[in-house]
XYZ file of C-alpha atoms in Angstrom:
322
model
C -100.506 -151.550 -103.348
C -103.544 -152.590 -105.252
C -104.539 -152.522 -108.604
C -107.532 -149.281 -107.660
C -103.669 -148.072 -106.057
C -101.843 -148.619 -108.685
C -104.170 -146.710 -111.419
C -104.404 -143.963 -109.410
C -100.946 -143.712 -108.730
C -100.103 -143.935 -112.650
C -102.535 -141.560 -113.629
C -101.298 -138.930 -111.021
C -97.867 -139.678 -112.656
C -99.172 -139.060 -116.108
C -100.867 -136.028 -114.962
C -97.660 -134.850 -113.275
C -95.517 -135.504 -116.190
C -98.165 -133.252 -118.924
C -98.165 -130.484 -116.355
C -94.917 -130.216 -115.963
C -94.328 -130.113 -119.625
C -96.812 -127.795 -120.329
C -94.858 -125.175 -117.610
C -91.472 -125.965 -118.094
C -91.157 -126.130 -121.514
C -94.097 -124.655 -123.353
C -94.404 -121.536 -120.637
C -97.522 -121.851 -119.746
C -98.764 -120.109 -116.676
C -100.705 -122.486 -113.972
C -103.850 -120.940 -114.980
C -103.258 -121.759 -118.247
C -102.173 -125.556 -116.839
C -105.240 -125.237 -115.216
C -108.088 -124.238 -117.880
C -106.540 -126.929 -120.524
C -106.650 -129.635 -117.933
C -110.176 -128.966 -116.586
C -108.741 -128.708 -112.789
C -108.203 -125.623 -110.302
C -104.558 -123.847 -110.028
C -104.148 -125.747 -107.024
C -104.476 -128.831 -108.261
C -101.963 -127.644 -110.864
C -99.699 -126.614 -108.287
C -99.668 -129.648 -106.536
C -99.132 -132.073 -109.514
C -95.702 -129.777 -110.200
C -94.635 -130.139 -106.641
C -95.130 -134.494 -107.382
C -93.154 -133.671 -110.751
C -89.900 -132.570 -108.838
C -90.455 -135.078 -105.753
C -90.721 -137.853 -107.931
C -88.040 -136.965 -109.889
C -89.941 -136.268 -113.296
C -87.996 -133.101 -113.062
C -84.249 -132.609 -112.347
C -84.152 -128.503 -111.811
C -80.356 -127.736 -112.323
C -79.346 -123.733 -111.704
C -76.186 -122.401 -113.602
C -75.561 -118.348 -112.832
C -71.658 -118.134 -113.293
C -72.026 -114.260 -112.219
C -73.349 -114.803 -108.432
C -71.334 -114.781 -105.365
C -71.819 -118.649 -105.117
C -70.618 -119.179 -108.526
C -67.581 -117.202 -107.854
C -66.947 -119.182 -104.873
C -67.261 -122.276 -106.567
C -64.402 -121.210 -108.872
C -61.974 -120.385 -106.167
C -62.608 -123.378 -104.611
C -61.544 -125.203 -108.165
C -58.581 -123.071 -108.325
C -57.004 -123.167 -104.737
C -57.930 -126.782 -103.498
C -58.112 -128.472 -106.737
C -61.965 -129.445 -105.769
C -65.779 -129.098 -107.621
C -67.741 -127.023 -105.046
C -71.596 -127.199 -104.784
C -72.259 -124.192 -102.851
C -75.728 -124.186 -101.037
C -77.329 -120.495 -100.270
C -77.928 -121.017 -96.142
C -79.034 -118.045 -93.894
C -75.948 -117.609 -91.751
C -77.893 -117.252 -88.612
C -79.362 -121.162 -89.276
C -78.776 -123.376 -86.791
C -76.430 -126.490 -87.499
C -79.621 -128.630 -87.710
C -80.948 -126.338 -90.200
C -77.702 -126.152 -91.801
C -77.459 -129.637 -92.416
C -80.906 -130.468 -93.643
C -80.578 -128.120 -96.407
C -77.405 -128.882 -97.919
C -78.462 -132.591 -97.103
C -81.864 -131.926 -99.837
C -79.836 -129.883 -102.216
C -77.210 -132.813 -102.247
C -79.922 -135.638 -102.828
C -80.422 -133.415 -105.797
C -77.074 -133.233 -107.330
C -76.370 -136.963 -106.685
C -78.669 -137.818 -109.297
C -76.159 -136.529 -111.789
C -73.501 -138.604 -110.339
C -75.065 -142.050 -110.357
C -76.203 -143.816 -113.252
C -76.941 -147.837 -114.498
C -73.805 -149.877 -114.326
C -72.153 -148.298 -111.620
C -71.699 -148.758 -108.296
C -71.608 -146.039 -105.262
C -70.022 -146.235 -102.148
C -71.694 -144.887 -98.944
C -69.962 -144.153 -95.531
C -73.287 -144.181 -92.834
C -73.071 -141.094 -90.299
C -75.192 -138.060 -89.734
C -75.211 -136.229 -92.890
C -75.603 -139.708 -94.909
C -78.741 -140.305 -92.614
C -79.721 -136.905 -93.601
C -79.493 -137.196 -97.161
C -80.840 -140.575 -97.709
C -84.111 -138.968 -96.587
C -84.486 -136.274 -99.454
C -83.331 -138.767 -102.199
C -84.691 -138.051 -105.929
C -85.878 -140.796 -107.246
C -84.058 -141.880 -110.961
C -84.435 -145.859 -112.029
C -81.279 -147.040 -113.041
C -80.301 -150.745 -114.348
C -77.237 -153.086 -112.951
C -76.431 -151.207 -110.775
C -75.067 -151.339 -106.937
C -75.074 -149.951 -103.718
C -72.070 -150.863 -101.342
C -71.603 -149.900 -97.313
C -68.034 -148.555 -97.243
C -67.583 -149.457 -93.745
C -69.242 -152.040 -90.831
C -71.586 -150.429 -88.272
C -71.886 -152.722 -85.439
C -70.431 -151.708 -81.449
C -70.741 -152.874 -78.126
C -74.288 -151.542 -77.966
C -75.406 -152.753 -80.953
C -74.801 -154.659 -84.247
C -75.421 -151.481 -86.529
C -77.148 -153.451 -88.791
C -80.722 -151.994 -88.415
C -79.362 -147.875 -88.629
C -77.242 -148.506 -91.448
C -79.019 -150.728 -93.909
C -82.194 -148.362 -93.173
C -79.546 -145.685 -95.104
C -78.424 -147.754 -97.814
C -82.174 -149.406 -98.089
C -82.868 -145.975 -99.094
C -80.859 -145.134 -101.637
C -81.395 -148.694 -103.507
C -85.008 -147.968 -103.283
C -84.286 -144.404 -104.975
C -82.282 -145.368 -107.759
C -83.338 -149.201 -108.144
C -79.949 -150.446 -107.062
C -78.625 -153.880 -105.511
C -77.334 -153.374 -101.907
C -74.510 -154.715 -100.316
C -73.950 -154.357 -96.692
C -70.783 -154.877 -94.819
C -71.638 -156.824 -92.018
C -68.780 -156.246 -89.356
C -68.272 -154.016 -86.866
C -66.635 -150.374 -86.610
C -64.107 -151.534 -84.883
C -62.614 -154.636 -83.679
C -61.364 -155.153 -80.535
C -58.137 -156.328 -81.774
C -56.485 -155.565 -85.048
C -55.369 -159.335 -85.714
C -59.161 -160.396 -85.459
C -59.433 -157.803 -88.426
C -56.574 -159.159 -90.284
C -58.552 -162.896 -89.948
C -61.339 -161.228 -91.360
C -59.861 -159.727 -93.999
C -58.818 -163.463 -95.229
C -62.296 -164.261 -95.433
C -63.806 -165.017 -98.917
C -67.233 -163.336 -97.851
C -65.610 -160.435 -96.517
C -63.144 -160.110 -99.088
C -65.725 -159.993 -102.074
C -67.297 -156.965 -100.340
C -63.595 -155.343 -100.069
C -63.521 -155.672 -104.293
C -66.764 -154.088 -104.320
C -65.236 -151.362 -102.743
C -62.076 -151.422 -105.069
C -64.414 -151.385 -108.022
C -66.299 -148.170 -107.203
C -67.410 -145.603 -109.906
C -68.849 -142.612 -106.944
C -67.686 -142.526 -103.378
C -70.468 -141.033 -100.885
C -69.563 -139.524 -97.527
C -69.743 -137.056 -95.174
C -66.770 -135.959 -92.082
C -66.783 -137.165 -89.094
C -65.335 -134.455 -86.934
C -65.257 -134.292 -82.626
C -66.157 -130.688 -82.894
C -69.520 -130.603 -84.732
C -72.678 -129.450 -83.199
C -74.676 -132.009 -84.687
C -72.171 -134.801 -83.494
C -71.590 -137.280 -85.719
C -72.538 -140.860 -85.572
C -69.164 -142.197 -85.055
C -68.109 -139.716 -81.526
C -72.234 -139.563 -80.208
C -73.382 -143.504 -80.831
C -71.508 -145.490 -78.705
C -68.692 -146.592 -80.860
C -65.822 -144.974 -79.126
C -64.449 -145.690 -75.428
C -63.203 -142.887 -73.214
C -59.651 -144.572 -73.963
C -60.187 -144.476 -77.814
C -60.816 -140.444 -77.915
C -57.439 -140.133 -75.381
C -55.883 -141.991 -77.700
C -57.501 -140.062 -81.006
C -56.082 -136.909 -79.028
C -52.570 -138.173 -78.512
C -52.502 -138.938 -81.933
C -53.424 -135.855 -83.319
C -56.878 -136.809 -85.242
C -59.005 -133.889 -85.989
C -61.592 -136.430 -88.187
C -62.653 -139.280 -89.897
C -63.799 -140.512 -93.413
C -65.720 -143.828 -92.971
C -64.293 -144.261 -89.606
C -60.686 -144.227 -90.519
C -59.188 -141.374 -88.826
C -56.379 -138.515 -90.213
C -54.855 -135.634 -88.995
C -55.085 -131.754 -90.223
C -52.336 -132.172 -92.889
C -54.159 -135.298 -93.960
C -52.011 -137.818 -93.019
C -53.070 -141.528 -91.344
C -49.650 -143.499 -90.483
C -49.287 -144.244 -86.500
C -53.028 -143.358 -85.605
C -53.653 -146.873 -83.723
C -57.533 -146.644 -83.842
C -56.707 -147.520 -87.815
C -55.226 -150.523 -86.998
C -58.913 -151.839 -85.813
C -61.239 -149.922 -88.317
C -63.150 -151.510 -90.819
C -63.228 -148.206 -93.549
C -61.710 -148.505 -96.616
C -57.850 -147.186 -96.782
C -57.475 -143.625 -98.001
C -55.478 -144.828 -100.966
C -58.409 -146.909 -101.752
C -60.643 -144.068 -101.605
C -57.881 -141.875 -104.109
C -58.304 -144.249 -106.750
C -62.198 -143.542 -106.986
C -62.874 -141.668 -109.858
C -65.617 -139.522 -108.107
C -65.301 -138.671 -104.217
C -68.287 -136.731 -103.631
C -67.937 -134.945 -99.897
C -70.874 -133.349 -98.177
C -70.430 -130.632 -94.891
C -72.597 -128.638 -93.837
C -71.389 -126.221 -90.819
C -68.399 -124.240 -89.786
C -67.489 -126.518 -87.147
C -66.392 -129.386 -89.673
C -63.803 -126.559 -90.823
C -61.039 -128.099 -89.322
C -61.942 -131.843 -90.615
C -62.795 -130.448 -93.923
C -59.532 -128.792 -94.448
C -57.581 -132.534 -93.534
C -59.442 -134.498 -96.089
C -58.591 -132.024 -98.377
C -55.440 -132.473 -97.625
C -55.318 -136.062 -98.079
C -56.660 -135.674 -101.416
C -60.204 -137.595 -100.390
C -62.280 -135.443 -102.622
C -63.374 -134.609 -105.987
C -66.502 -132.827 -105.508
C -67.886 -130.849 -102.027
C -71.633 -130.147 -101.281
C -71.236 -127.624 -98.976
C -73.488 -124.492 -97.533
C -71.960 -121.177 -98.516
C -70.872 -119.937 -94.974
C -68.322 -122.593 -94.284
C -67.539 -122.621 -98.173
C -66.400 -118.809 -97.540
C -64.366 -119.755 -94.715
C -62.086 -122.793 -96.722
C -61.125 -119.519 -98.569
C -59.849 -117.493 -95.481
């Protein structure tokens, strides 16, 4: 960017910021906006719309007395969880489904993330998704860390997963670490060996240190499939074995059954996501679904106790409660 680039950028900024004071807190009406800053409505209009994109303006919605609200509550009081219910139409597609509770989420994640903290993100599909709405908010010494390695026999993972995580440092002005190993070694003594390793193990205290964990479900019945079942990182032997061992999804790759559980599922053995008990001792395990087919995943990492707070659209919200 040039200096001409620069100006013009900083002045649009400035421009951004006065509007957007001028409607959300003095009341003004975009005429109004309009006459005292010598420029048409729809010029006004446009510098609100670069207000919330940049992130000049954080919109938060509390209405305790809608259906969502209520919702939210029951979730609390049955699973023990903070729901973020997002209003979908319930004749969306999945794809749909997913993009919007992907943008609401970039929007709540601000709250969750500040300087001197680190977050934890699990790549996939709904990560992918998200990273693309983020808000941005400039935070200070603070970090960015992949929760689990990316690379299969197709392809070292590095280029589809750092795009995600290059992302959200770029939104909230944050170090990156990546984790570079694969998904899953072929052996789970090569894993162990790894494990040893000074490099890999200061990424594992990283991980032990986190303040916000990020993820989404893996699940083998979604219609948007998720990365880890649709991008080559699973053999036809893996899923028979998956199926003998009862897994109905994953968190970061490491796989669990519908009352939560992990012991005896062998794919474990070789995954490179961090252990669930790792995950527990989070303080903040933020969860985002989006469609009724993750039901049955959802439900599991309840069960294990994974999360503290869901971003979820309202349909499959409705059904946890059935």
């Amino acid at each position: 960017m040039n200096e001409l680039d620069e100006t013009s950028e900083s002045g649009k900024t400035g421009d951004a910021l006065r509007a957007a004071h001028l409607y959300y807190m003095q009341d003004l009406t975009m005429d109004a906006i309009a006459h005292e800053l010598h420029t048409s409505r729809s010029s006004v209009s446009r510098l609100l719309s670069h207000a919330r994109a940049s992130g000049l303006v954080d919109i938060q919605i509390r209405s305790p007395r809608d259906m969502p609200g209520r919702i939210e509550e029951a979730v609390l009081e049955r699973h023990g969880v903070r729901a973020h219910i997002v209003p979908v139409p319930e004749n969306a597609s999945d794809v749909d489904r997913l993009e919007r509770v992907a943008l609401s989420a970039a929007r709540i994640l601000g709250q969750f993330f500040d300087s001197n903290m680190s977050l934890g993100i699990a790549w996939g599909s709904t990560m992918g998704a998200l990273s693309r709405h983020l808000i941005p908010k400039q935070t200070h010494n603070s970090q960015i860390v992949q929760l689990n390695g990316a690379g299969n026999m197709r392809t070292t993972g590095i280029l589809y997963a750092s795009e995600i995580l290059r992302r959200f440092g770029d939104a909230y002005g944050a170090h990156v670490q990546q984790f570079p190993v694969p998904a899953f070694f072929d052996d789970p003594a090569t894993k162990q060996a790894m494990w040893r390793e000074r490099s890999t193990e200061r990424v594992l205290q990283m991980q032990e240190n986190m303040d916000v964990a990020l993820f989404g479900i893996g699940s083998p019945f979604a219609e948007v499939p998720s990365h880890v079942y649709a991008g080559g990182y699973l053999e036809p032997e893996d899923f028979q074995s998956l199926s003998r061992d009862g897994a109905v999804g994953d968190v970061a790759t490491v796989f669990y059954r519908a009352d939560g559980s992990t012991d005896g599922i062998a794919l474990n053995e070789r995954g490179t996501g961090p252990s669930f008990d790792l995950l527990r001792a989070t303080p903040r395990r933020v969860c985002v679904v989006a469609g009724l087919s993750k039901l049955p995943s959802l439900r599991g990492a309840i069960r294990a106790e994974l999360i503290t707070d869901l971003i979820i659209d309202e349909s499959t919200a409705r059904a946890l409660l059935e």
